[in-house]
mmCIF file with all atom_site columns, C-alpha atoms in Angstrom:
data_model
loop_
_atom_site.group_PDB
_atom_site.id
_atom_site.type_symbol
_atom_site.label_atom_id
_atom_site.label_alt_id
_atom_site.label_comp_id
_atom_site.label_asym_id
_atom_site.label_entity_id
_atom_site.label_seq_id
_atom_site.pdbx_PDB_ins_code
_atom_site.Cartn_x
_atom_site.Cartn_y
_atom_site.Cartn_z
_atom_site.occupancy
_atom_site.B_iso_or_equiv
_atom_site.pdbx_formal_charge
_atom_site.auth_seq_id
_atom_site.auth_comp_id
_atom_site.auth_asym_id
_atom_site.auth_atom_id
_atom_site.pdbx_PDB_model_num
ATOM 1   C CA . UNK A 1 1   ? 27.162 3.400   6.774   1.00 94.00 ? 1   UNK A CA 1
ATOM 2   C CA . UNK A 1 2   ? 28.179 0.027   5.328   1.00 97.00 ? 2   UNK A CA 1
ATOM 3   C CA . UNK A 1 3   ? 26.069 -1.718  2.678   1.00 98.00 ? 3   UNK A CA 1
ATOM 4   C CA . UNK A 1 4   ? 26.371 -5.062  0.918   1.00 98.00 ? 4   UNK A CA 1
ATOM 5   C CA . UNK A 1 5   ? 26.743 -4.822  -2.862  1.00 98.00 ? 5   UNK A CA 1
ATOM 6   C CA . UNK A 1 6   ? 27.437 -7.106  -5.804  1.00 98.00 ? 6   UNK A CA 1
ATOM 7   C CA . UNK A 1 7   ? 31.203 -7.677  -6.022  1.00 98.00 ? 7   UNK A CA 1
ATOM 8   C CA . UNK A 1 8   ? 31.508 -10.416 -8.655  1.00 98.00 ? 8   UNK A CA 1
ATOM 9   C CA . UNK A 1 9   ? 29.294 -12.561 -10.844 1.00 98.00 ? 9   UNK A CA 1
ATOM 10  C CA . UNK A 1 10  ? 29.814 -15.495 -13.181 1.00 98.00 ? 10  UNK A CA 1
ATOM 11  C CA . UNK A 1 11  ? 26.626 -15.368 -15.228 1.00 98.00 ? 11  UNK A CA 1
ATOM 12  C CA . UNK A 1 12  ? 25.274 -18.573 -16.805 1.00 98.00 ? 12  UNK A CA 1
ATOM 13  C CA . UNK A 1 13  ? 28.061 -21.059 -16.146 1.00 98.00 ? 13  UNK A CA 1
ATOM 14  C CA . UNK A 1 14  ? 27.279 -24.722 -16.806 1.00 98.00 ? 14  UNK A CA 1
ATOM 15  C CA . UNK A 1 15  ? 27.533 -27.329 -14.063 1.00 98.00 ? 15  UNK A CA 1
ATOM 16  C CA . UNK A 1 16  ? 30.134 -29.887 -15.180 1.00 98.00 ? 16  UNK A CA 1
ATOM 17  C CA . UNK A 1 17  ? 30.066 -32.155 -12.105 1.00 97.00 ? 17  UNK A CA 1
ATOM 18  C CA . UNK A 1 18  ? 28.073 -32.817 -8.946  1.00 96.00 ? 18  UNK A CA 1
ATOM 19  C CA . UNK A 1 19  ? 30.128 -34.629 -6.299  1.00 96.00 ? 19  UNK A CA 1
ATOM 20  C CA . UNK A 1 20  ? 27.844 -35.654 -3.431  1.00 95.00 ? 20  UNK A CA 1
ATOM 21  C CA . UNK A 1 21  ? 30.600 -37.403 -1.477  1.00 94.00 ? 21  UNK A CA 1
ATOM 22  C CA . UNK A 1 22  ? 32.845 -34.353 -1.064  1.00 91.00 ? 22  UNK A CA 1
ATOM 23  C CA . UNK A 1 23  ? 32.720 -32.155 2.065   1.00 83.00 ? 23  UNK A CA 1
ATOM 24  C CA . UNK A 1 24  ? 30.921 -29.200 0.508   1.00 81.00 ? 24  UNK A CA 1
ATOM 25  C CA . UNK A 1 25  ? 31.653 -26.134 -1.595  1.00 94.00 ? 25  UNK A CA 1
ATOM 26  C CA . UNK A 1 26  ? 31.831 -25.318 -5.294  1.00 98.00 ? 26  UNK A CA 1
ATOM 27  C CA . UNK A 1 27  ? 34.926 -25.983 -7.394  1.00 98.00 ? 27  UNK A CA 1
ATOM 28  C CA . UNK A 1 28  ? 35.456 -23.331 -10.078 1.00 98.00 ? 28  UNK A CA 1
ATOM 29  C CA . UNK A 1 29  ? 38.028 -23.203 -12.889 1.00 98.00 ? 29  UNK A CA 1
ATOM 30  C CA . UNK A 1 30  ? 40.786 -20.818 -11.797 1.00 98.00 ? 30  UNK A CA 1
ATOM 31  C CA . UNK A 1 31  ? 40.487 -18.876 -15.089 1.00 98.00 ? 31  UNK A CA 1
ATOM 32  C CA . UNK A 1 32  ? 36.837 -18.081 -14.296 1.00 98.00 ? 32  UNK A CA 1
ATOM 33  C CA . UNK A 1 33  ? 37.766 -17.140 -10.736 1.00 98.00 ? 33  UNK A CA 1
ATOM 34  C CA . UNK A 1 34  ? 40.462 -14.731 -11.919 1.00 98.00 ? 34  UNK A CA 1
ATOM 35  C CA . UNK A 1 35  ? 38.199 -13.135 -14.537 1.00 98.00 ? 35  UNK A CA 1
ATOM 36  C CA . UNK A 1 36  ? 35.453 -12.622 -11.942 1.00 98.00 ? 36  UNK A CA 1
ATOM 37  C CA . UNK A 1 37  ? 37.848 -11.379 -9.238  1.00 98.00 ? 37  UNK A CA 1
ATOM 38  C CA . UNK A 1 38  ? 36.961 -14.280 -6.924  1.00 98.00 ? 38  UNK A CA 1
ATOM 39  C CA . UNK A 1 39  ? 39.281 -16.190 -4.576  1.00 98.00 ? 39  UNK A CA 1
ATOM 40  C CA . UNK A 1 40  ? 39.404 -19.602 -2.931  1.00 98.00 ? 40  UNK A CA 1
ATOM 41  C CA . UNK A 1 41  ? 37.415 -19.665 0.292   1.00 98.00 ? 41  UNK A CA 1
ATOM 42  C CA . UNK A 1 42  ? 35.178 -16.772 -0.747  1.00 98.00 ? 42  UNK A CA 1
ATOM 43  C CA . UNK A 1 43  ? 31.504 -17.074 0.166   1.00 98.00 ? 43  UNK A CA 1
ATOM 44  C CA . UNK A 1 44  ? 29.240 -17.259 -2.896  1.00 98.00 ? 44  UNK A CA 1
ATOM 45  C CA . UNK A 1 45  ? 25.568 -17.572 -3.661  1.00 98.00 ? 45  UNK A CA 1
ATOM 46  C CA . UNK A 1 46  ? 24.629 -20.080 -6.357  1.00 98.00 ? 46  UNK A CA 1
ATOM 47  C CA . UNK A 1 47  ? 21.385 -19.560 -8.287  1.00 98.00 ? 47  UNK A CA 1
ATOM 48  C CA . UNK A 1 48  ? 20.230 -22.446 -10.501 1.00 98.00 ? 48  UNK A CA 1
ATOM 49  C CA . UNK A 1 49  ? 18.442 -21.146 -13.603 1.00 98.00 ? 49  UNK A CA 1
ATOM 50  C CA . UNK A 1 50  ? 16.988 -24.575 -14.376 1.00 98.00 ? 50  UNK A CA 1
ATOM 51  C CA . UNK A 1 51  ? 15.149 -25.290 -11.118 1.00 97.00 ? 51  UNK A CA 1
ATOM 52  C CA . UNK A 1 52  ? 15.227 -22.070 -9.069  1.00 97.00 ? 52  UNK A CA 1
ATOM 53  C CA . UNK A 1 53  ? 17.359 -23.544 -6.261  1.00 97.00 ? 53  UNK A CA 1
ATOM 54  C CA . UNK A 1 54  ? 19.564 -21.124 -4.333  1.00 97.00 ? 54  UNK A CA 1
ATOM 55  C CA . UNK A 1 55  ? 22.351 -21.892 -1.908  1.00 97.00 ? 55  UNK A CA 1
ATOM 56  C CA . UNK A 1 56  ? 25.396 -20.384 -0.259  1.00 97.00 ? 56  UNK A CA 1
ATOM 57  C CA . UNK A 1 57  ? 28.784 -22.065 -0.079  1.00 97.00 ? 57  UNK A CA 1
ATOM 58  C CA . UNK A 1 58  ? 32.464 -21.257 -0.577  1.00 97.00 ? 58  UNK A CA 1
ATOM 59  C CA . UNK A 1 59  ? 34.859 -21.568 -3.500  1.00 98.00 ? 59  UNK A CA 1
ATOM 60  C CA . UNK A 1 60  ? 37.539 -24.201 -4.050  1.00 97.00 ? 60  UNK A CA 1
ATOM 61  C CA . UNK A 1 61  ? 40.035 -23.440 -6.811  1.00 97.00 ? 61  UNK A CA 1
ATOM 62  C CA . UNK A 1 62  ? 39.638 -25.765 -9.793  1.00 97.00 ? 62  UNK A CA 1
ATOM 63  C CA . UNK A 1 63  ? 42.139 -26.681 -12.467 1.00 97.00 ? 63  UNK A CA 1
ATOM 64  C CA . UNK A 1 64  ? 42.958 -23.728 -14.705 1.00 98.00 ? 64  UNK A CA 1
ATOM 65  C CA . UNK A 1 65  ? 41.495 -24.094 -18.204 1.00 98.00 ? 65  UNK A CA 1
ATOM 66  C CA . UNK A 1 66  ? 39.351 -27.089 -17.250 1.00 98.00 ? 66  UNK A CA 1
ATOM 67  C CA . UNK A 1 67  ? 35.980 -25.318 -17.416 1.00 98.00 ? 67  UNK A CA 1
ATOM 68  C CA . UNK A 1 68  ? 35.132 -27.037 -14.136 1.00 98.00 ? 68  UNK A CA 1
ATOM 69  C CA . UNK A 1 69  ? 32.089 -25.845 -12.190 1.00 98.00 ? 69  UNK A CA 1
ATOM 70  C CA . UNK A 1 70  ? 31.368 -28.613 -9.678  1.00 98.00 ? 70  UNK A CA 1
ATOM 71  C CA . UNK A 1 71  ? 28.934 -28.553 -6.776  1.00 98.00 ? 71  UNK A CA 1
ATOM 72  C CA . UNK A 1 72  ? 30.253 -30.613 -3.873  1.00 97.00 ? 72  UNK A CA 1
ATOM 73  C CA . UNK A 1 73  ? 28.645 -32.258 -0.857  1.00 96.00 ? 73  UNK A CA 1
ATOM 74  C CA . UNK A 1 74  ? 25.016 -31.449 -0.047  1.00 94.00 ? 74  UNK A CA 1
ATOM 75  C CA . UNK A 1 75  ? 25.053 -28.703 -2.712  1.00 95.00 ? 75  UNK A CA 1
ATOM 76  C CA . UNK A 1 76  ? 25.319 -31.472 -5.325  1.00 96.00 ? 76  UNK A CA 1
ATOM 77  C CA . UNK A 1 77  ? 21.638 -32.189 -4.668  1.00 96.00 ? 77  UNK A CA 1
ATOM 78  C CA . UNK A 1 78  ? 20.716 -28.697 -5.901  1.00 96.00 ? 78  UNK A CA 1
ATOM 79  C CA . UNK A 1 79  ? 21.810 -29.146 -9.544  1.00 97.00 ? 79  UNK A CA 1
ATOM 80  C CA . UNK A 1 80  ? 22.606 -31.728 -12.187 1.00 96.00 ? 80  UNK A CA 1
ATOM 81  C CA . UNK A 1 81  ? 25.314 -31.742 -14.835 1.00 98.00 ? 81  UNK A CA 1
ATOM 82  C CA . UNK A 1 82  ? 24.256 -29.382 -17.607 1.00 98.00 ? 82  UNK A CA 1
ATOM 83  C CA . UNK A 1 83  ? 22.275 -26.973 -15.407 1.00 98.00 ? 83  UNK A CA 1
ATOM 84  C CA . UNK A 1 84  ? 23.014 -23.283 -15.871 1.00 98.00 ? 84  UNK A CA 1
ATOM 85  C CA . UNK A 1 85  ? 23.936 -21.335 -12.728 1.00 98.00 ? 85  UNK A CA 1
ATOM 86  C CA . UNK A 1 86  ? 24.795 -17.817 -11.674 1.00 98.00 ? 86  UNK A CA 1
ATOM 87  C CA . UNK A 1 87  ? 27.623 -17.575 -9.134  1.00 99.00 ? 87  UNK A CA 1
ATOM 88  C CA . UNK A 1 88  ? 27.480 -14.353 -7.105  1.00 98.00 ? 88  UNK A CA 1
ATOM 89  C CA . UNK A 1 89  ? 29.674 -12.802 -4.436  1.00 98.00 ? 89  UNK A CA 1
ATOM 90  C CA . UNK A 1 90  ? 28.955 -9.673  -2.425  1.00 98.00 ? 90  UNK A CA 1
ATOM 91  C CA . UNK A 1 91  ? 31.112 -7.232  -0.472  1.00 98.00 ? 91  UNK A CA 1
ATOM 92  C CA . UNK A 1 92  ? 30.510 -4.840  2.400   1.00 98.00 ? 92  UNK A CA 1
ATOM 93  C CA . UNK A 1 93  ? 31.645 -1.312  1.706   1.00 98.00 ? 93  UNK A CA 1
ATOM 94  C CA . UNK A 1 94  ? 31.100 2.254   2.635   1.00 98.00 ? 94  UNK A CA 1
ATOM 95  C CA . UNK A 1 95  ? 27.995 3.779   1.053   1.00 98.00 ? 95  UNK A CA 1
ATOM 96  C CA . UNK A 1 96  ? 29.976 6.423   -0.873  1.00 97.00 ? 96  UNK A CA 1
ATOM 97  C CA . UNK A 1 97  ? 32.521 3.845   -2.085  1.00 97.00 ? 97  UNK A CA 1
ATOM 98  C CA . UNK A 1 98  ? 29.662 1.603   -3.228  1.00 98.00 ? 98  UNK A CA 1
ATOM 99  C CA . UNK A 1 99  ? 28.319 4.365   -5.473  1.00 97.00 ? 99  UNK A CA 1
ATOM 100 C CA . UNK A 1 100 ? 31.557 4.286   -7.497  1.00 98.00 ? 100 UNK A CA 1
ATOM 101 C CA . UNK A 1 101 ? 32.305 0.555   -7.303  1.00 98.00 ? 101 UNK A CA 1
ATOM 102 C CA . UNK A 1 102 ? 32.127 -1.501  -10.518 1.00 98.00 ? 102 UNK A CA 1
ATOM 103 C CA . UNK A 1 103 ? 31.540 -5.241  -10.046 1.00 98.00 ? 103 UNK A CA 1
ATOM 104 C CA . UNK A 1 104 ? 33.361 -7.878  -12.086 1.00 98.00 ? 104 UNK A CA 1
ATOM 105 C CA . UNK A 1 105 ? 30.894 -9.743  -14.304 1.00 98.00 ? 105 UNK A CA 1
ATOM 106 C CA . UNK A 1 106 ? 31.854 -12.703 -16.500 1.00 98.00 ? 106 UNK A CA 1
ATOM 107 C CA . UNK A 1 107 ? 29.723 -14.316 -19.208 1.00 98.00 ? 107 UNK A CA 1
ATOM 108 C CA . UNK A 1 108 ? 31.280 -17.735 -19.905 1.00 98.00 ? 108 UNK A CA 1
ATOM 109 C CA . UNK A 1 109 ? 31.043 -19.262 -23.354 1.00 98.00 ? 109 UNK A CA 1
ATOM 110 C CA . UNK A 1 110 ? 30.347 -22.911 -24.111 1.00 96.00 ? 110 UNK A CA 1
ATOM 111 C CA . UNK A 1 111 ? 32.494 -25.186 -21.961 1.00 97.00 ? 111 UNK A CA 1
ATOM 112 C CA . UNK A 1 112 ? 32.776 -22.424 -19.338 1.00 98.00 ? 112 UNK A CA 1
ATOM 113 C CA . UNK A 1 113 ? 35.546 -20.723 -21.315 1.00 97.00 ? 113 UNK A CA 1
ATOM 114 C CA . UNK A 1 114 ? 36.199 -16.990 -21.374 1.00 96.00 ? 114 UNK A CA 1
#
């Protein structure tokens, strides 16, 4: 049996930009991506702690060390600069494997630094 489990989470990152005129996605600082074991193109769920909005999109690699967490396209309507979000990815795995799996969880500091 396959089940979907938490793979990675960036907990309480701060939105640094909202770019309505881009074609969609979320841009994330490459340092945060590496720490959370996330990759470009990966599907993520974004949960906005400030207004309760939730959405799904995919990751675009942002400049390393920039602290960038930018919602692009229609997603930019779901948050404003300064909002706190949780960025979550899930993975399908065998039930027995899932029992042993340890997700990568990152708690960014001010400026979305590690």
